[in-house]
Each structure stands twice: as C-alpha cells, then as structure tokens.
Coordinates of C-alpha atoms and ligand atoms in Angstrom, one line a residue:
S1 CA -44.3 2.5 11.3
K2 CA -45.9 4.4 8.4
K3 CA -48.9 3.0 6.5
P4 CA -47.9 1.9 3.0
V5 CA -48.6 4.2 0.1
R6 CA -49.6 3.1 -3.4
V7 CA -47.3 3.9 -6.3
A8 CA -48.5 3.2 -9.8
V9 CA -45.9 2.9 -12.6
T10 CA -46.8 2.5 -16.3
G11 CA -44.5 1.1 -18.9
A12 CA -43.2 -1.0 -16.0
A13 CA -41.5 -3.6 -18.1
G14 CA -39.6 -1.0 -20.2
Q15 CA -36.1 0.3 -19.9
I16 CA -36.9 3.2 -17.6
G17 CA -39.1 1.0 -15.5
Y18 CA -36.2 -1.4 -15.0
A19 CA -34.0 1.5 -13.7
L20 CA -36.8 3.0 -11.6
L21 CA -38.8 0.3 -9.8
F22 CA -35.9 -1.0 -7.7
R23 CA -35.1 2.5 -6.4
I24 CA -38.7 3.2 -5.5
A25 CA -38.9 -0.1 -3.6
S26 CA -35.6 0.7 -1.8
G27 CA -37.0 4.0 -0.4
E28 CA -35.0 6.4 -2.5
M29 CA -38.1 8.2 -3.8
L30 CA -40.4 8.6 -0.8
G31 CA -38.1 8.1 2.1
K32 CA -36.4 5.2 3.9
D33 CA -39.3 4.9 6.4
Q34 CA -42.1 4.8 3.8
P35 CA -43.5 1.4 2.8
V36 CA -44.8 1.2 -0.8
I37 CA -47.2 -1.0 -2.8
L38 CA -46.2 -1.0 -6.5
Q39 CA -49.2 -1.1 -8.9
L40 CA -47.5 -1.9 -12.2
L41 CA -49.2 -1.3 -15.6
E42 CA -48.1 -2.7 -18.9
V43 CA -50.0 -3.2 -22.2
P44 CA -52.1 -6.3 -21.9
A45 CA -50.2 -8.3 -24.6
E46 CA -48.6 -11.5 -23.5
G47 CA -45.0 -10.5 -24.1
P48 CA -44.9 -7.3 -22.0
Q49 CA -47.0 -8.9 -19.2
K50 CA -44.6 -11.9 -19.1
A51 CA -41.6 -9.5 -19.0
L52 CA -43.3 -7.6 -16.2
K53 CA -43.7 -10.8 -14.2
G54 CA -39.9 -11.3 -14.6
V55 CA -39.2 -7.8 -13.3
M56 CA -41.5 -8.6 -10.3
M57 CA -39.6 -11.8 -9.7
E58 CA -36.4 -9.7 -9.4
L59 CA -38.1 -7.2 -7.1
E60 CA -39.0 -10.1 -4.9
D61 CA -35.4 -11.4 -5.0
C62 CA -34.2 -8.0 -3.6
A63 CA -36.2 -8.6 -0.4
F64 CA -36.8 -4.9 0.0
P65 CA -38.1 -4.3 3.6
L66 CA -40.1 -1.3 2.3
L67 CA -41.9 -3.2 -0.5
A68 CA -45.2 -3.9 1.1
G69 CA -46.9 -5.4 -2.0
M70 CA -46.9 -5.4 -5.8
E71 CA -49.4 -6.1 -8.5
A72 CA -49.3 -6.5 -12.3
H73 CA -52.1 -4.9 -14.3
G74 CA -53.1 -4.6 -17.9
D75 CA -55.8 -2.0 -17.4
P76 CA -55.4 1.5 -15.9
M77 CA -58.8 1.3 -14.2
T78 CA -57.3 -1.4 -11.9
A79 CA -53.7 -0.2 -11.9
F80 CA -54.6 3.3 -10.6
K81 CA -57.1 2.1 -7.9
D82 CA -56.5 4.3 -4.8
T83 CA -53.0 5.2 -6.0
D84 CA -51.3 8.0 -4.2
Y85 CA -48.6 8.5 -6.8
A86 CA -48.6 7.8 -10.5
L87 CA -45.5 7.7 -12.7
L88 CA -46.7 7.6 -16.3
V89 CA -43.7 6.3 -18.1
G90 CA -45.2 4.1 -20.8
S91 CA -46.0 5.8 -24.1
M92 CA -45.4 5.5 -27.8
P93 CA -42.2 7.3 -28.5
R94 CA -41.7 8.7 -32.0
K95 CA -40.4 6.1 -34.5
Q96 CA -38.5 6.8 -37.6
G97 CA -40.8 8.1 -40.3
M98 CA -43.7 8.7 -38.0
E99 CA -45.5 12.0 -38.5
R100 CA -45.9 14.3 -35.5
A101 CA -49.7 14.3 -35.9
E102 CA -49.7 10.5 -35.8
L103 CA -47.6 10.4 -32.6
L104 CA -49.8 13.0 -30.9
S105 CA -52.9 11.1 -31.8
I106 CA -51.6 7.7 -30.5
N107 CA -50.4 9.2 -27.3
G108 CA -53.5 11.4 -27.1
K109 CA -55.6 8.2 -26.8
I110 CA -53.3 6.6 -24.2
F111 CA -53.2 9.7 -22.0
I112 CA -56.9 10.4 -22.3
G113 CA -57.6 6.9 -21.1
Q114 CA -55.1 7.1 -18.3
G115 CA -56.4 10.6 -17.2
K116 CA -59.9 9.3 -17.1
A117 CA -58.9 6.2 -15.1
L118 CA -57.0 8.4 -12.6
D119 CA -60.1 10.7 -12.4
A120 CA -62.3 7.7 -11.7
V121 CA -60.3 5.5 -9.3
A122 CA -57.1 7.2 -7.9
S123 CA -56.7 8.9 -4.6
R124 CA -58.2 12.4 -4.7
N125 CA -54.7 13.7 -3.8
V126 CA -52.8 11.6 -6.4
K127 CA -49.5 13.2 -7.5
V128 CA -48.9 12.5 -11.2
L129 CA -45.6 12.7 -13.0
V130 CA -45.6 12.1 -16.8
V131 CA -42.3 10.9 -18.2
G132 CA -43.5 9.3 -21.5
N133 CA -42.9 11.6 -24.5
P134 CA -44.1 14.0 -25.6
A135 CA -44.1 14.5 -21.8
N136 CA -45.5 18.0 -21.4
T137 CA -48.4 17.4 -23.8
N138 CA -49.2 14.0 -22.5
A139 CA -49.4 15.5 -19.0
Y140 CA -51.7 18.3 -20.3
I141 CA -53.9 15.6 -21.9
A142 CA -54.1 13.6 -18.7
M143 CA -54.9 16.7 -16.7
K144 CA -57.6 17.8 -19.1
S145 CA -59.1 14.2 -18.9
A146 CA -59.3 14.3 -15.1
P147 CA -61.5 17.2 -14.2
S148 CA -62.3 16.1 -10.7
L149 CA -58.6 16.0 -9.6
P150 CA -56.6 19.2 -8.7
R151 CA -55.0 20.4 -11.9
E152 CA -51.8 21.2 -10.0
N153 CA -51.3 17.5 -9.3
F154 CA -50.4 16.8 -12.9
T155 CA -46.7 17.4 -13.8
A156 CA -44.3 16.7 -16.6
M157 CA -40.7 15.7 -16.2
L158 CA -38.1 18.5 -17.0
R159 CA -35.8 17.3 -14.3
L160 CA -33.5 15.3 -16.7
D161 CA -32.9 18.5 -18.6
H162 CA -32.3 20.3 -15.3
N163 CA -29.8 17.7 -14.2
R164 CA -28.1 17.7 -17.6
A165 CA -27.7 21.5 -17.4
L166 CA -26.3 21.3 -13.9
S167 CA -23.5 18.9 -15.0
Q168 CA -22.6 21.0 -18.0
V169 CA -22.4 24.2 -15.8
A170 CA -20.4 22.4 -13.2
A171 CA -17.9 21.2 -15.8
K172 CA -17.6 24.6 -17.4
T173 CA -17.1 26.4 -14.1
G174 CA -15.0 23.8 -12.3
T175 CA -17.6 23.6 -9.5
K176 CA -19.5 20.8 -7.9
V177 CA -23.1 20.0 -9.1
G178 CA -24.2 20.0 -5.5
E179 CA -23.0 23.6 -4.9
I180 CA -25.0 25.1 -7.8
E181 CA -28.3 26.7 -6.9
K182 CA -31.0 28.6 -8.8
L183 CA -30.6 27.0 -12.1
T184 CA -33.7 26.2 -14.1
V185 CA -35.1 25.0 -17.4
W186 CA -38.0 26.7 -19.1
G187 CA -40.6 25.2 -21.4
N188 CA -40.9 21.9 -23.2
H189 CA -39.0 18.7 -22.6
S190 CA -37.6 18.8 -26.2
P191 CA -34.6 20.4 -27.9
T192 CA -36.4 23.8 -27.6
M193 CA -36.1 23.8 -23.8
Y194 CA -34.3 26.8 -22.4
A195 CA -31.8 26.0 -19.7
D196 CA -31.1 29.2 -17.9
Y197 CA -28.2 29.8 -15.5
R198 CA -28.6 33.6 -15.3
F199 CA -29.7 33.4 -11.7
A200 CA -27.5 30.5 -10.7
T201 CA -25.0 30.8 -7.9
V202 CA -22.2 28.8 -6.4
N203 CA -21.5 29.7 -2.8
G204 CA -23.2 33.1 -3.5
K205 CA -21.1 33.8 -6.6
S206 CA -22.9 34.4 -9.9
V207 CA -22.5 31.5 -12.4
K208 CA -23.2 33.9 -15.3
D209 CA -20.3 36.1 -14.2
M210 CA -18.1 33.1 -13.7
I211 CA -18.9 31.9 -17.3
N212 CA -19.1 35.3 -18.9
D213 CA -19.5 33.9 -22.3
Q214 CA -22.8 34.4 -24.1
E215 CA -21.4 32.7 -27.2
W216 CA -20.8 29.5 -25.2
N217 CA -24.3 29.8 -23.8
A218 CA -26.1 30.1 -27.1
N219 CA -23.9 27.9 -29.3
V220 CA -22.5 25.2 -27.0
F221 CA -24.4 24.9 -23.7
L222 CA -28.0 25.1 -25.0
P223 CA -27.5 22.8 -28.0
T224 CA -25.6 20.3 -25.7
V225 CA -28.4 20.1 -23.2
G226 CA -31.1 20.3 -25.8
K227 CA -29.6 17.5 -28.0
R228 CA -28.4 15.3 -25.1
G229 CA -31.1 12.7 -25.6
A230 CA -30.1 12.2 -29.2
A231 CA -26.4 12.0 -28.2
I232 CA -27.2 9.2 -25.7
I233 CA -29.1 7.3 -28.4
E234 CA -26.2 7.7 -30.8
A235 CA -23.7 6.5 -28.2
R236 CA -25.7 3.8 -26.5
G237 CA -28.0 2.6 -29.3
L238 CA -30.8 3.1 -26.8
S239 CA -32.4 6.1 -25.3
S240 CA -31.5 7.4 -21.8
A241 CA -33.1 5.2 -19.2
A242 CA -31.1 5.3 -15.9
S243 CA -30.7 9.0 -16.0
A244 CA -34.4 9.4 -16.8
A245 CA -35.3 7.1 -13.9
N246 CA -33.0 9.1 -11.7
A247 CA -34.7 12.3 -12.7
A248 CA -38.1 10.9 -12.0
I249 CA -36.9 9.9 -8.5
D250 CA -35.5 13.4 -7.9
H251 CA -38.8 15.0 -9.2
M252 CA -41.1 13.0 -7.0
R253 CA -38.8 13.0 -3.9
D254 CA -38.5 16.8 -4.0
W255 CA -42.3 17.3 -4.6
V256 CA -43.2 15.0 -1.7
L257 CA -40.4 15.6 0.8
G258 CA -39.6 19.2 -0.1
S259 CA -36.6 21.0 -1.7
S260 CA -35.5 22.8 1.5
G261 CA -35.8 26.2 -0.2
K262 CA -33.8 25.2 -3.3
W263 CA -35.0 25.7 -6.8
V264 CA -35.9 22.6 -8.9
T265 CA -37.5 22.4 -12.3
M266 CA -40.9 20.9 -12.8
G267 CA -43.2 20.9 -15.8
V268 CA -46.5 22.3 -14.3
P269 CA -49.6 23.8 -15.6
S270 CA -49.2 27.6 -15.8
N271 CA -51.5 30.0 -14.0
G272 CA -50.3 32.8 -16.3
E273 CA -46.9 33.2 -14.8
Y274 CA -44.3 34.9 -17.1
G275 CA -47.0 35.4 -19.8
I276 CA -47.4 31.6 -20.3
P277 CA -51.1 31.0 -21.0
K278 CA -53.1 29.2 -18.3
D279 CA -52.9 25.4 -18.4
V280 CA -49.8 25.2 -20.7
M281 CA -47.7 22.4 -19.1
F282 CA -44.4 24.4 -18.9
G283 CA -41.0 23.9 -17.2
F284 CA -40.7 26.5 -14.5
P285 CA -38.3 27.1 -11.5
V286 CA -40.2 25.9 -8.4
T287 CA -39.6 25.5 -4.7
T288 CA -41.4 22.7 -2.9
Q289 CA -42.7 22.3 0.6
G290 CA -45.3 20.2 2.4
G291 CA -46.2 18.3 -0.8
K292 CA -46.8 21.5 -2.8
Y293 CA -44.8 23.3 -5.3
E294 CA -44.6 27.0 -5.9
I295 CA -43.4 28.7 -9.1
V296 CA -40.6 31.2 -8.4
K297 CA -42.0 34.6 -9.4
G298 CA -40.6 38.0 -10.3
L299 CA -37.5 36.9 -12.3
E300 CA -36.3 39.2 -15.0
I301 CA -36.7 37.9 -18.5
D302 CA -34.2 39.6 -20.8
A303 CA -34.5 39.7 -24.6
F304 CA -32.5 36.6 -25.3
S305 CA -34.5 34.6 -22.7
Q306 CA -37.8 35.9 -24.0
E307 CA -37.0 34.8 -27.5
R308 CA -36.1 31.3 -26.2
I309 CA -39.2 31.1 -24.0
N310 CA -41.4 32.2 -26.9
K311 CA -39.9 29.5 -29.1
T312 CA -40.5 26.6 -26.7
L313 CA -44.0 28.0 -25.8
K314 CA -44.9 28.1 -29.5
E315 CA -43.9 24.4 -29.9
L316 CA -46.1 23.5 -26.9
Q317 CA -49.0 25.4 -28.2
D318 CA -48.7 23.7 -31.6
E319 CA -48.7 20.3 -29.8
Q320 CA -51.7 21.4 -27.8
A321 CA -53.5 22.5 -31.0
G322 CA -52.6 19.1 -32.5
V323 CA -54.5 17.2 -29.7
A324 CA -57.4 19.7 -29.2
H325 CA -59.8 17.7 -31.4
L326 CA -59.3 14.7 -29.1
L327 CA -60.2 16.4 -25.9
Ligands
LIG1 P1 -39.5 1.4 -23.5 O1 -40.0 1.2 -24.9 O2 -38.3 0.6 -23.1 O3 -40.6 1.1 -22.5 C1 -41.9 1.6 -22.6 C2 -42.9 0.6 -22.0 O4 -44.1 1.2 -22.0 C3 -43.0 -0.7 -22.9 O5 -42.7 -1.8 -22.1 C4 -44.4 -0.6 -23.4 O6 -45.0 -1.9 -23.5 C5 -45.1 0.2 -22.3 N1 -46.3 0.9 -22.7 C6 -46.6 1.4 -23.9 N2 -47.8 1.9 -23.9 C7 -48.3 1.7 -22.7 C8 -49.6 1.9 -22.1 N3 -50.6 2.5 -22.8 N4 -49.8 1.5 -20.8 C9 -48.8 0.9 -20.2 N5 -47.6 0.6 -20.7 C10 -47.4 1.0 -21.9 O7 -39.2 3.0 -23.3 P2 -38.4 3.7 -22.2 O8 -37.0 3.8 -22.6 O9 -38.7 3.1 -20.9 O10 -39.0 5.1 -22.3 C11 -40.4 5.4 -21.9 C12 -40.8 6.8 -22.3 O11 -40.1 7.8 -21.6 C13 -40.6 7.1 -23.8 O12 -41.8 7.8 -24.2 C14 -39.4 8.0 -23.8 O13 -39.4 8.8 -24.9 C15 -39.7 8.8 -22.5 N6 -38.5 9.5 -22.0 C16 -38.8 10.7 -21.4 C17 -37.8 11.4 -20.8 C18 -38.0 12.8 -20.1 O14 -37.1 13.4 -19.7 N7 -39.3 13.2 -20.0 C19 -36.4 10.9 -20.8 C20 -36.2 9.7 -21.4 C21 -37.3 9.0 -22.0

C-alpha cells in the first residue's frame, strides 16, 4: 500500500474546514488508495484550539481507513513540517466597515508568515492552494514569501466560480454539467471574475451558439456567478462552505491526479500569458497531468472579453500594490 502523504489545512475549525476534512480523510481528494496524515492549524487561542479538538474527535469517530494520523497545531512552523499539500483556508474575511487596506494588511501578515513557514519546513514539492480571501492576493503573498519553493506550486481557488458557472450554463442550455467542456473563469476570485463560455462545448456543439444571447451573458450570467457568494450569505446567513470545500477538493484532485485532457480553472501565477504580467495570480483555463498544470494557450480574446479581463486584472494589480510595502 502507498506511503501516507501529509496534508496541512489551516482554519481547520472553521466552516469550510468542517466540510473539507472529512472528505480529504475519506480519500475523495487524493484517491481511495492514498493514506493521509492531517496537520491541522488553527489560531493558538483556546476557543479555536478546543473546537479543533472536537473536529478531530469526530474524524476519529469516522474510523476512516485512509486516515493515517492527525495533529493539531497553533504554529505554521510545526503545522507545515514536511507537508506535501497545504490548503490555506484560514484568513480574516472582510468584516462590515473594514477598509480594504486594513483587510489586505491583516491578511498580508498571515500569508507572509505562512509563506515563510512553508519555505522553511514544507516538502520541496509542496502543492499549495489558497482558499482564504482575498484568495488570489493571499496566494501571491505566500508565493513571494517562499522564494526557495517553485512559484508554480502556489495556486488560488477559482474553482468555485468555475463550478458555479457550469451549473448556470447547464440550466440555461438544458444540458448536464458533466457534459460541458472548455468553460473557464479568468482573473480574480471576486465579483470582477470573467466566466467565459465562448469556447465551451456540449458533445461537440458550441455552448455560445446554443445560448446565442449576449444580453443574457452580460446582464444575467456574469452578475449571477459574480455575486453568487453574496446571494448565499443573504440566503443562508453564512458564507458558502460546503461548495467551497467541494471546489477545493476538485482543484487539488485534478492538480494531483490529472484532468484527463479536460479544462479546469486554477488561479496560478502568470508567465505573461494573455498579456497578464508575470506573477499576477490569475484565473486561467488549464489542463493538468502528472502533478503539473499547463495554461491553455492561443485562445482568441475578443473586445468584450478583453474589457472584462482588463477590469479583473486592474483589481488584482491594485490589491498587489496594496501589499507591496509588506513584501
Ligand atoms: P470561518 O470563519 O468559519 O473559519 C476560518 C477559520 O480560520 C477560523 O476557525 C479561524 O480561527 C481560522 N483562522 C484565522 N486566521 C488563521 C490563521 N492565521 N491560521 C490558522 N487559522 C486561522 O470561515 P470559512 O467560512 O471557513 O471561510 C474561510 C475563508 O475562505 C474565508 O476567508 C472566506 O472568505 C474564504 N472563502 C473563499 C472562497 C473561494 O472561492 N476562494 C469561497 C468561500 C470562502
């Protein structure tokens, strides 16, 4: 049987953590033959650490055959020791009345510390997924704080936006989500993201031709996907958690086990593709194989798409500028 791998999860006692850990331990993320050791990080305060112990008691009570070990930590320097995968979920989300600069600076400190800790103690091949918002910029900060690790191993989660877009397109076209290929989401995990079905197909047929309604695209589809997080908060009184955890599983599984030629969306550092400046952590269409992702190249960007891409890029560059003094 396979040797266990180490999976670090931060914010492990939070809502997403609660929807995520059990699925990792059951083998849904890395395969039903891959034992895992969970290295769980929470803030060191008594309350969150106690809640984390409770979650670990429940993990124990599931008697997952693939759960080869678990640890509770209050310090990233121990939580990330030798870790093969790191899911950075814990962060300080924006609270009512909080200035953007304040949010960026609080998270800047968290993700500088976690980036440095990964740099110091994680496996040299660690694959990092940042979920905690602002996800793209937090991933950028962590990458910049870990100069000895490959920059392409730092990624941000756009997969929830991707999955939201898939469901909206399936409903509009009366097709099944599993039949839709070549959909993607460009840019920032924020309402400025650009979900793009121009290349999407269902059994070889063009989704754009099936929909044939640019007014719906611009005024219904994009706002629905972009504001979906807010709609969930409004309905549930809490932010999306199970769907976010599901997207994290999808992102890591496809990265590690491959997407079989299919496009998926990942937030990854640009190498200059599509005019996105190097290192900007940007949602791109990718295919994955053998533990590596490759950005899909050569797609035509029409005027409407360029305008949307410019807008989400501008927002990311403003966020980057907002944390530049910390790095
Ligand atoms: P939550 O508030 O329920 O849990 C967050 C947990 O992180 C808390 O238990 C907190 O103690 C912990 N935490 C905070 N700072 C930490 C640190 N420095 N180290 C370790 N743990 C720390 O929040 P929830 O609902 O689980 O969401 C987590 C994050 O994910 C939020 O930032 C949220 O905005 C983001 N999110 C991102 C999505 C995406 O698509 N990228 C989708 C949904 C949520």
